[in-house]
PDB file of N, CA and C in Angstrom:
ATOM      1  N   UNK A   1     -14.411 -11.457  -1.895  1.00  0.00           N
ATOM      2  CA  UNK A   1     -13.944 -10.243  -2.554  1.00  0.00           C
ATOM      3  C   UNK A   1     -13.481 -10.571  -3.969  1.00  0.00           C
ATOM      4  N   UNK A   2     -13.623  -9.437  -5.000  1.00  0.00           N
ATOM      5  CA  UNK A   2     -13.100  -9.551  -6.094  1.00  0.00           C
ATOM      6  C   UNK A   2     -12.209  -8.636  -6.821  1.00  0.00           C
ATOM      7  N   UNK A   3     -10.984  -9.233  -7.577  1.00  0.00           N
ATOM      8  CA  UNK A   3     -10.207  -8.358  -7.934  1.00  0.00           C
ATOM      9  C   UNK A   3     -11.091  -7.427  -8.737  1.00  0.00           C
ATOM     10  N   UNK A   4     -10.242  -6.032  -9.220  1.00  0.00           N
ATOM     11  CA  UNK A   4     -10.122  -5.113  -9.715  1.00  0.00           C
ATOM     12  C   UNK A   4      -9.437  -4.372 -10.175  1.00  0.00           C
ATOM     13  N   UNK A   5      -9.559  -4.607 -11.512  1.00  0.00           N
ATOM     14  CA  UNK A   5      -8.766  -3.788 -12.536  1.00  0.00           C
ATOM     15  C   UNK A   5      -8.732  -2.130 -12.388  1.00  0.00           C
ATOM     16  N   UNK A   6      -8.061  -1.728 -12.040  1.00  0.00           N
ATOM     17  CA  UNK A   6      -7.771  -0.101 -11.842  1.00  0.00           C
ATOM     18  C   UNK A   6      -7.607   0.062 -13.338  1.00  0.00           C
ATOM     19  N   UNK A   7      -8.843   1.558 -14.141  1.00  0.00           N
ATOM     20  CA  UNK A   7      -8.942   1.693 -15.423  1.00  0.00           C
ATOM     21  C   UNK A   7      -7.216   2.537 -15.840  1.00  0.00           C
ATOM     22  N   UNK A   8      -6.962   3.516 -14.586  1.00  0.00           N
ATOM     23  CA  UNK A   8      -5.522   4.168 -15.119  1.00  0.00           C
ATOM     24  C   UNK A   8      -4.725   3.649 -13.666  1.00  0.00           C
ATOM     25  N   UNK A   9      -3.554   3.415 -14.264  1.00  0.00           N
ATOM     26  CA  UNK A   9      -2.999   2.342 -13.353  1.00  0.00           C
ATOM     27  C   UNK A   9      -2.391   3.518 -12.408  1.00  0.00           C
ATOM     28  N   UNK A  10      -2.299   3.845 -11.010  1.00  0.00           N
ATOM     29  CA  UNK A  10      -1.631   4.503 -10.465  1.00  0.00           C
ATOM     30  C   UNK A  10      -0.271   4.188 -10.064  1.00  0.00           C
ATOM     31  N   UNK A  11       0.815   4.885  -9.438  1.00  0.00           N
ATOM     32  CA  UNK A  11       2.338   4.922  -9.378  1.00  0.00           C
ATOM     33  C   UNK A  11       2.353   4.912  -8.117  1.00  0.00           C
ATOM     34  N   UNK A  12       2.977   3.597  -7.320  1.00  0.00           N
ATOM     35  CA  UNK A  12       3.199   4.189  -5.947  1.00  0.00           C
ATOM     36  C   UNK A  12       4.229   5.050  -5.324  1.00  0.00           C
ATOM     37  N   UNK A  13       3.909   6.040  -4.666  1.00  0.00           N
ATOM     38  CA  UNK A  13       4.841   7.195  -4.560  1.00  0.00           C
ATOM     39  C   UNK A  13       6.085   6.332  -3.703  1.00  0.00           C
ATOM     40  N   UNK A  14       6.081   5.650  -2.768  1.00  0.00           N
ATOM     41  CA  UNK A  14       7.590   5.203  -2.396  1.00  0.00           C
ATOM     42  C   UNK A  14       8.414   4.648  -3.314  1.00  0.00           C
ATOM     43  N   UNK A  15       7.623   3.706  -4.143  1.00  0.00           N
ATOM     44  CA  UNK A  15       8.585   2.518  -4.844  1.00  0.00           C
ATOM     45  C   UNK A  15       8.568   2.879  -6.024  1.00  0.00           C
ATOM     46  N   UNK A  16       7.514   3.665  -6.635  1.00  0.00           N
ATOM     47  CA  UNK A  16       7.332   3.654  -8.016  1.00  0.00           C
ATOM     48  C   UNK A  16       6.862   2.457  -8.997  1.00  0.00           C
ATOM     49  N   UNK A  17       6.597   1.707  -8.309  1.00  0.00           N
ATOM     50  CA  UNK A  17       5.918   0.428  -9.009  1.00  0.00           C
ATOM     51  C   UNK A  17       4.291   0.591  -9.373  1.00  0.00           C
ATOM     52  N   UNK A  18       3.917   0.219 -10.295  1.00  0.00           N
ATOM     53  CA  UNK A  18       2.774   0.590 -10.820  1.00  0.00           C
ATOM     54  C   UNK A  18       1.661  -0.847 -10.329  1.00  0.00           C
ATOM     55  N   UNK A  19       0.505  -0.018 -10.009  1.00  0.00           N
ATOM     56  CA  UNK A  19      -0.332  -0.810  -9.337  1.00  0.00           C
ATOM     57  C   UNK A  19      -1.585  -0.927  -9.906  1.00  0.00           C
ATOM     58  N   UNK A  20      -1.602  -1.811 -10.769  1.00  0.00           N
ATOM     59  CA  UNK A  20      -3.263  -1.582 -11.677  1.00  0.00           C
ATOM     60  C   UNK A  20      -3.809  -2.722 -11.335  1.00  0.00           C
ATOM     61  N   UNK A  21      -4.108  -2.853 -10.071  1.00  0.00           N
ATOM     62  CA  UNK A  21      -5.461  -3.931  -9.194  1.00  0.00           C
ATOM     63  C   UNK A  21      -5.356  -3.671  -7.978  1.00  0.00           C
ATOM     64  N   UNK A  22      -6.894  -3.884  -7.544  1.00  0.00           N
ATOM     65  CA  UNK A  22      -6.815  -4.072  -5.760  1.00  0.00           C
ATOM     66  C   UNK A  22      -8.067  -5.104  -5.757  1.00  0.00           C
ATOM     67  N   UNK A  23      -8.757  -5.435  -4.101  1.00  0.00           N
ATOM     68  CA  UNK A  23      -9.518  -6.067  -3.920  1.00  0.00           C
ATOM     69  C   UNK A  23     -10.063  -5.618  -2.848  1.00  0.00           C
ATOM     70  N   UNK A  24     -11.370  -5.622  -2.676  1.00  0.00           N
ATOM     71  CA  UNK A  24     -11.882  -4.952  -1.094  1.00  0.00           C
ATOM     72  C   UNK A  24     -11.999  -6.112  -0.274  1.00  0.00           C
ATOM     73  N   UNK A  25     -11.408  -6.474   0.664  1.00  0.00           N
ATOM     74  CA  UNK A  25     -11.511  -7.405   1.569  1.00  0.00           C
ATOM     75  C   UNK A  25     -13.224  -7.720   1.935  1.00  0.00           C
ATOM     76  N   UNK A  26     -13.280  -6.756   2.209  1.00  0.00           N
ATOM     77  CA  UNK A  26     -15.256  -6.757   2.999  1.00  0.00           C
ATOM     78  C   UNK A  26     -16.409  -6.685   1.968  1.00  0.00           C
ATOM     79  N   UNK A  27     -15.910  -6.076   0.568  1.00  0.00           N
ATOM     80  CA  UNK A  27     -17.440  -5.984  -0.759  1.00  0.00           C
ATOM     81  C   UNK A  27     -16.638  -6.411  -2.169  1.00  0.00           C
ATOM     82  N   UNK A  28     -17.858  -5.748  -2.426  1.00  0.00           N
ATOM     83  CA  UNK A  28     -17.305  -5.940  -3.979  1.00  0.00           C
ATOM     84  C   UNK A  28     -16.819  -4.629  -4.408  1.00  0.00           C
ATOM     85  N   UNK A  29     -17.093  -3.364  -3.728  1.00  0.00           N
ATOM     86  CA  UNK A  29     -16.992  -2.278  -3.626  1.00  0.00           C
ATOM     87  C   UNK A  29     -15.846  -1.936  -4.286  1.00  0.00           C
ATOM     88  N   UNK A  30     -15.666  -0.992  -5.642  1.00  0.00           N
ATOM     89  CA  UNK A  30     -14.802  -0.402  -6.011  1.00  0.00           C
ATOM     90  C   UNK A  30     -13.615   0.505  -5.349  1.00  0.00           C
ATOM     91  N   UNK A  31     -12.350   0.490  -5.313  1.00  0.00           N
ATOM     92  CA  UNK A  31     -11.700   1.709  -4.552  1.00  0.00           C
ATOM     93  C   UNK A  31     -12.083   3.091  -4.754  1.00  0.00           C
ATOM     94  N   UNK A  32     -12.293   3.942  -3.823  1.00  0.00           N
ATOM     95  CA  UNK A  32     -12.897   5.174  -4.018  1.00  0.00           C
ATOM     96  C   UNK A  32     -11.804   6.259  -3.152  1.00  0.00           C
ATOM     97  N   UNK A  33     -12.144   7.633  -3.710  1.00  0.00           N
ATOM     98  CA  UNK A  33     -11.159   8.770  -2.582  1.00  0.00           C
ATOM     99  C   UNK A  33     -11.001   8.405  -1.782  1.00  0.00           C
ATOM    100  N   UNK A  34     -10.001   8.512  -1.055  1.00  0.00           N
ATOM    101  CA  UNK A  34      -9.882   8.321   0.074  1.00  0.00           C
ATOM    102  C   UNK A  34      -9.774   6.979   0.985  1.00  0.00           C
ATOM    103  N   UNK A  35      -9.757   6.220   0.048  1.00  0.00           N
ATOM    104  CA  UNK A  35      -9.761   4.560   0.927  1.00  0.00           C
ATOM    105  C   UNK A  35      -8.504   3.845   1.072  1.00  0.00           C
ATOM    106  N   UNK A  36      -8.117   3.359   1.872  1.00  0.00           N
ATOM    107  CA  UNK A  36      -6.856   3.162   2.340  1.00  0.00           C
ATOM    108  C   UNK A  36      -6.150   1.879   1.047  1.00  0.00           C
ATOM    109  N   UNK A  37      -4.956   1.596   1.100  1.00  0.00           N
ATOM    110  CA  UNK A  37      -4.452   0.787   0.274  1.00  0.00           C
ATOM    111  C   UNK A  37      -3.154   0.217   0.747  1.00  0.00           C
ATOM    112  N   UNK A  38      -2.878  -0.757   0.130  1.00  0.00           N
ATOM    113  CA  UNK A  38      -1.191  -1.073   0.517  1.00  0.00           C
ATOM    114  C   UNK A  38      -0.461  -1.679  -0.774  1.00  0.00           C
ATOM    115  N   UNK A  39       0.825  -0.829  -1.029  1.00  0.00           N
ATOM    116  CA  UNK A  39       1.690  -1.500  -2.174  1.00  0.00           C
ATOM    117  C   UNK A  39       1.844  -2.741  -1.810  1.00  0.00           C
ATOM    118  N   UNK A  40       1.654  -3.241  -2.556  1.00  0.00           N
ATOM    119  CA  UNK A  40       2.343  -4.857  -2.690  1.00  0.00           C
ATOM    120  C   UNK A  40       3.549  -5.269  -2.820  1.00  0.00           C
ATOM    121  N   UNK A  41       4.331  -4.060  -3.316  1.00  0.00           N
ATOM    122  CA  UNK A  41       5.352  -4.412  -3.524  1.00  0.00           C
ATOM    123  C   UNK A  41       6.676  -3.659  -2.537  1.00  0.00           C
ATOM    124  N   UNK A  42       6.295  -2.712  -1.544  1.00  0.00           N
ATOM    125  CA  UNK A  42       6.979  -1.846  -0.318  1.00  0.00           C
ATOM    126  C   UNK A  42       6.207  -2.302   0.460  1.00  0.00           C
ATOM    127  N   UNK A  43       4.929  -2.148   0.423  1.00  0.00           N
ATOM    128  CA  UNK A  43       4.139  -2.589   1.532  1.00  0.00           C
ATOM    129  C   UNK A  43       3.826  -1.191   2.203  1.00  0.00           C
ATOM    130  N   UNK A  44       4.081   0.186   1.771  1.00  0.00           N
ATOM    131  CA  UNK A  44       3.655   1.558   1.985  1.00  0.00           C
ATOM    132  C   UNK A  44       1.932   1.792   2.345  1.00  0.00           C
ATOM    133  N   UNK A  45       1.726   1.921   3.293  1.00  0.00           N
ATOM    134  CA  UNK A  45       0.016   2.511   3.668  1.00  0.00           C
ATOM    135  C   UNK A  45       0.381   3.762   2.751  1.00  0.00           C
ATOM    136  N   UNK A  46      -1.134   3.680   1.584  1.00  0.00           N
ATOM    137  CA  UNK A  46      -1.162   4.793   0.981  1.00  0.00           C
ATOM    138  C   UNK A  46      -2.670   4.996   0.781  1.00  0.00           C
ATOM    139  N   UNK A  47      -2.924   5.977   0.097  1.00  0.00           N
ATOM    140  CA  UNK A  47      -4.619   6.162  -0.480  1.00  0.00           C
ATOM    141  C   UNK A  47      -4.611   6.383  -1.633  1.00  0.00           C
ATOM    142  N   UNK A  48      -6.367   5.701  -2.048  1.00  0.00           N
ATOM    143  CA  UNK A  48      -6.076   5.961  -3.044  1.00  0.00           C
ATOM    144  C   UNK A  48      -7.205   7.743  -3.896  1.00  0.00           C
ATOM    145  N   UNK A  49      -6.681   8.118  -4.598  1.00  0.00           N
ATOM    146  CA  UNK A  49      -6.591   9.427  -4.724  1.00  0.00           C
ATOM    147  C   UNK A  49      -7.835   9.647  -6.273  1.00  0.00           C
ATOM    148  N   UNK A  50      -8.203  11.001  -6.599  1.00  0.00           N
ATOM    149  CA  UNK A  50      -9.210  11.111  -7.394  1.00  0.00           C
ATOM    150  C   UNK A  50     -10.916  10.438  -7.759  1.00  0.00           C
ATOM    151  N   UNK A  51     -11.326  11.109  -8.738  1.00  0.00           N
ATOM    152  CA  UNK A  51     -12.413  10.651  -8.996  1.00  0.00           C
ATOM    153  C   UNK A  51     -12.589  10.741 -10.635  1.00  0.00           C
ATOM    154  N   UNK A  52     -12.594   9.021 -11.526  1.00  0.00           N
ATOM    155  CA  UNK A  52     -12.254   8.012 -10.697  1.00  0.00           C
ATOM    156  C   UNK A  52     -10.443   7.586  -9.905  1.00  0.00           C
ATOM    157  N   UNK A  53     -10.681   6.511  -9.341  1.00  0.00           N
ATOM    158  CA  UNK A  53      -9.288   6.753  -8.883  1.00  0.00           C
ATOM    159  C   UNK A  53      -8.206   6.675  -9.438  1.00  0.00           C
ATOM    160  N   UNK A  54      -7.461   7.358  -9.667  1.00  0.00           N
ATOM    161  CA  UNK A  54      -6.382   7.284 -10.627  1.00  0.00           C
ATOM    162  C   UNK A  54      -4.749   7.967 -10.147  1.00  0.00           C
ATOM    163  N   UNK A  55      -4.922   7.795  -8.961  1.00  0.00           N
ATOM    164  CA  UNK A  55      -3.598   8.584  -7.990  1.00  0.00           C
ATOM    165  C   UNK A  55      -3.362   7.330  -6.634  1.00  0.00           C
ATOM    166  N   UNK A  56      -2.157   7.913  -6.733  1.00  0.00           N
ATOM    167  CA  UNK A  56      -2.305   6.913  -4.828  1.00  0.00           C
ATOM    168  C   UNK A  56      -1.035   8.197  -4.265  1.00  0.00           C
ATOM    169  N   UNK A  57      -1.375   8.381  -3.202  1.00  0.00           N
ATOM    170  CA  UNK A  57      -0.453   9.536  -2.261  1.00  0.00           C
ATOM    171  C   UNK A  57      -0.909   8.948  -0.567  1.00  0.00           C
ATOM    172  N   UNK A  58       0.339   9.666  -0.320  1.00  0.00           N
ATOM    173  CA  UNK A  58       0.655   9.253   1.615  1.00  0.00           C
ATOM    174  C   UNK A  58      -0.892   9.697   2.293  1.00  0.00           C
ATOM    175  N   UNK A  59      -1.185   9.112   3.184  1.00  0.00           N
ATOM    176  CA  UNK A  59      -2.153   9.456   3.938  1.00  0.00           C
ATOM    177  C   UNK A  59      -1.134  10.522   4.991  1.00  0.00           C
ATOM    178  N   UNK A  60      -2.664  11.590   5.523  1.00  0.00           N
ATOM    179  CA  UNK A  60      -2.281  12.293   6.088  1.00  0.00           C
ATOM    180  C   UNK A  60      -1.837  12.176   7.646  1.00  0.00           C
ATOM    181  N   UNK A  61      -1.640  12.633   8.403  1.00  0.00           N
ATOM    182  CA  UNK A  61      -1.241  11.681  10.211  1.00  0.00           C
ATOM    183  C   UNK A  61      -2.422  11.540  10.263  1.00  0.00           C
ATOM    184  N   UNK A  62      -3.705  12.388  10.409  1.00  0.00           N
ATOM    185  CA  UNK A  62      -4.933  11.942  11.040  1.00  0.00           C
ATOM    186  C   UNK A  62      -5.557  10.844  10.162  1.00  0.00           C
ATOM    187  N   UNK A  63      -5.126  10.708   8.820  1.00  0.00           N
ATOM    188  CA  UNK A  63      -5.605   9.106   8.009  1.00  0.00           C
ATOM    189  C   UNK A  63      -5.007   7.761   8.770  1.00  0.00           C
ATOM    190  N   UNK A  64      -3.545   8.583   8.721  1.00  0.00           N
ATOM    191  CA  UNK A  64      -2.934   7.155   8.956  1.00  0.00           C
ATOM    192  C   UNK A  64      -3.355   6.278  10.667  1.00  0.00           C
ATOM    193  N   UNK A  65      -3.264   7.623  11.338  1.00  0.00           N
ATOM    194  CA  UNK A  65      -4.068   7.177  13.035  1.00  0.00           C
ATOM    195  C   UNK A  65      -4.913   6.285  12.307  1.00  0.00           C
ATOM    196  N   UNK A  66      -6.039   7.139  11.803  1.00  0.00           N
ATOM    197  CA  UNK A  66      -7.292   6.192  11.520  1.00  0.00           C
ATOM    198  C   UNK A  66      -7.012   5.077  11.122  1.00  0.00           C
ATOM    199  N   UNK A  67      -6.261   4.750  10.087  1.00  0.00           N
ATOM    200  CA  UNK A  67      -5.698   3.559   9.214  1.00  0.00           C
ATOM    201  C   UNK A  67      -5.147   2.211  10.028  1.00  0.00           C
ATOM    202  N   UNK A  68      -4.330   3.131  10.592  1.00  0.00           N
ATOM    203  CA  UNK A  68      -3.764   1.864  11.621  1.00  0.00           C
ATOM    204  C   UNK A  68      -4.700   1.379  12.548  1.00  0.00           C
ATOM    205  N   UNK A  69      -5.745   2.333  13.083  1.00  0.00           N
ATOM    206  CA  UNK A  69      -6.353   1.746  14.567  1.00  0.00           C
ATOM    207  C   UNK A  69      -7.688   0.307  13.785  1.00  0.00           C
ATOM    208  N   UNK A  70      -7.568   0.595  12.469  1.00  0.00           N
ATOM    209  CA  UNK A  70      -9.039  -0.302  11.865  1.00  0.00           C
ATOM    210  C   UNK A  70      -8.421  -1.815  11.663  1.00  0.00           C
ATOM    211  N   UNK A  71      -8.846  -2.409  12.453  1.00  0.00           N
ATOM    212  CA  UNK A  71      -8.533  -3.950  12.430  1.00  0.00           C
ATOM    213  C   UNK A  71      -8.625  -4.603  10.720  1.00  0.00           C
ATOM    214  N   UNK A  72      -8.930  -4.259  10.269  1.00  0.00           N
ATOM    215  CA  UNK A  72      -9.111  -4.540   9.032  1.00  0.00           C
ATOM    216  C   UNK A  72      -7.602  -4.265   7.748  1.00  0.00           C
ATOM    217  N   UNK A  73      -7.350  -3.141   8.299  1.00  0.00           N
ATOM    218  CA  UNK A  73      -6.096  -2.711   7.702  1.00  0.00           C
ATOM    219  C   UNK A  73      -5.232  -3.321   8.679  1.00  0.00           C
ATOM    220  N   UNK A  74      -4.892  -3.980  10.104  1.00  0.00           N
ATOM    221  CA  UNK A  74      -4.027  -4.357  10.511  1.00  0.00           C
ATOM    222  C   UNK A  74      -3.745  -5.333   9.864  1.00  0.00           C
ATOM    223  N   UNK A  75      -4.675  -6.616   9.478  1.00  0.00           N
ATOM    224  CA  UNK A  75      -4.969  -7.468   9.307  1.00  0.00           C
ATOM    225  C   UNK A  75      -4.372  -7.668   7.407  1.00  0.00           C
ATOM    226  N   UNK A  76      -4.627  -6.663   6.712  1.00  0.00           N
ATOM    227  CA  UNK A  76      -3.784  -6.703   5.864  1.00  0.00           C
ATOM    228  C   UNK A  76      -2.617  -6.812   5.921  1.00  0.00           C
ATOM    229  N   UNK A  77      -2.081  -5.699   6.837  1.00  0.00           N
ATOM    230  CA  UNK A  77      -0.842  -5.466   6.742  1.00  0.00           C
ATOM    231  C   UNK A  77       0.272  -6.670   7.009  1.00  0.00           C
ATOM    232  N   UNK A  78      -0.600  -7.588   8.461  1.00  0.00           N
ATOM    233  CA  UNK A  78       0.444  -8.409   8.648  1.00  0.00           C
ATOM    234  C   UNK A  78       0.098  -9.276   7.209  1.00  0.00           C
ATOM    235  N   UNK A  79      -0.730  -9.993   6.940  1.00  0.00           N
ATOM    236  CA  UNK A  79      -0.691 -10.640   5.207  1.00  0.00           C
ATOM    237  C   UNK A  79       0.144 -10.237   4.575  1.00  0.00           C
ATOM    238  N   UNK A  80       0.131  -9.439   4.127  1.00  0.00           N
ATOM    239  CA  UNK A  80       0.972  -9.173   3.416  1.00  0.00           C
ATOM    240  C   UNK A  80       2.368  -9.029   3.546  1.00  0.00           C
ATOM    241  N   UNK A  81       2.767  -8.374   5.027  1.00  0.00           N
ATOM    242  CA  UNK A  81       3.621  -9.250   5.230  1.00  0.00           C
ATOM    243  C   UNK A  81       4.482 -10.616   5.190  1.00  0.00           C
ATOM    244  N   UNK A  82       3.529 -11.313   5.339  1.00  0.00           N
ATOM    245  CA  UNK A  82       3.227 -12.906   5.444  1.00  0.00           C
ATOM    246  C   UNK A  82       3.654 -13.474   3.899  1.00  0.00           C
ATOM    247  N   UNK A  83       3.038 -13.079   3.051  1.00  0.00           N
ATOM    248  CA  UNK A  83       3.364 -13.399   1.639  1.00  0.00           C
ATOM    249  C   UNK A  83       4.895 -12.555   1.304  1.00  0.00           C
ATOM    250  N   UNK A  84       5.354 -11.703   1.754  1.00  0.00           N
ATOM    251  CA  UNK A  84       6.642 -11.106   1.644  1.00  0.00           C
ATOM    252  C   UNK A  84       7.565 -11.767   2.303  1.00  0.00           C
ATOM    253  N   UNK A  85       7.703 -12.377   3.215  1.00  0.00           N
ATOM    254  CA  UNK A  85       8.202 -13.601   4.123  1.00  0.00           C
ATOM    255  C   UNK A  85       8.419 -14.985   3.604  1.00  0.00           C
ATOM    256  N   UNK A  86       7.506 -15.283   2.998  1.00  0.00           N
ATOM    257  CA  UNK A  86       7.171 -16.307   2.084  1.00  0.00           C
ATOM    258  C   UNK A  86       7.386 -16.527   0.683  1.00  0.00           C
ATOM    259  N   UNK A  87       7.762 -15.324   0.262  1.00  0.00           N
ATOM    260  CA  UNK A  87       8.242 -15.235  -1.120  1.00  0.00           C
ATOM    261  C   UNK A  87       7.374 -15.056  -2.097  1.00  0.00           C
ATOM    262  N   UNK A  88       6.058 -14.907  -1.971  1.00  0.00           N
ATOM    263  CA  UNK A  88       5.284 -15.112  -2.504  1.00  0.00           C
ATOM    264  C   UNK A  88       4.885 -13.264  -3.545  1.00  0.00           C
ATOM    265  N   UNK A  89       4.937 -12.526  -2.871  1.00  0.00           N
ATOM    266  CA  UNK A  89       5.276 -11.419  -3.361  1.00  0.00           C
ATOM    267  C   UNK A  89       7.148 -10.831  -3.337  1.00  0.00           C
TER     268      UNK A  89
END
């Protein structure tokens, strides 16, 4: 996977910390509507929002079901965890 520079940096709605990068675990694939995300710095499941993306807001209950049940996002979550534990974030 490769980082990515987010062109307008979005605001995460819990923390307010500004988030101008992500990385797709599985492509090279840009973040798009609707694709799940996690602050780095709360660690908040959020999405990310517009076209291009330039928002991040709460997923809805039926996102977040979805969100949580995808091994892929679990698998973040504890990481990142992991680096929050660690000091590393």
């Amino acid at each position: 996977s490769n980082p990515y520079r987010l062109p307008i940096a979005p605001v995460c709605p819990a923390c307010a910390a500004v988030l101008d990068g992500a990385f797709n675990t599985e492509s090279d694939r840009k973040p798009q509507d609707g694709d799940p995300t996690l602050c780095i710095q709360c660690r908040a499941l959020l999405v990310f929002s517009g076209t291009p993306v330039n928002s991040l807001r709460y997923p809805t209950m039926e996102e977040q079901a979805k969100f949580l049940a995808d091994p892929m996002v679990q698998r973040a979550i504890w990481a990142l965890g992991q680096l929050h534990e660690r000091g590393v974030v």
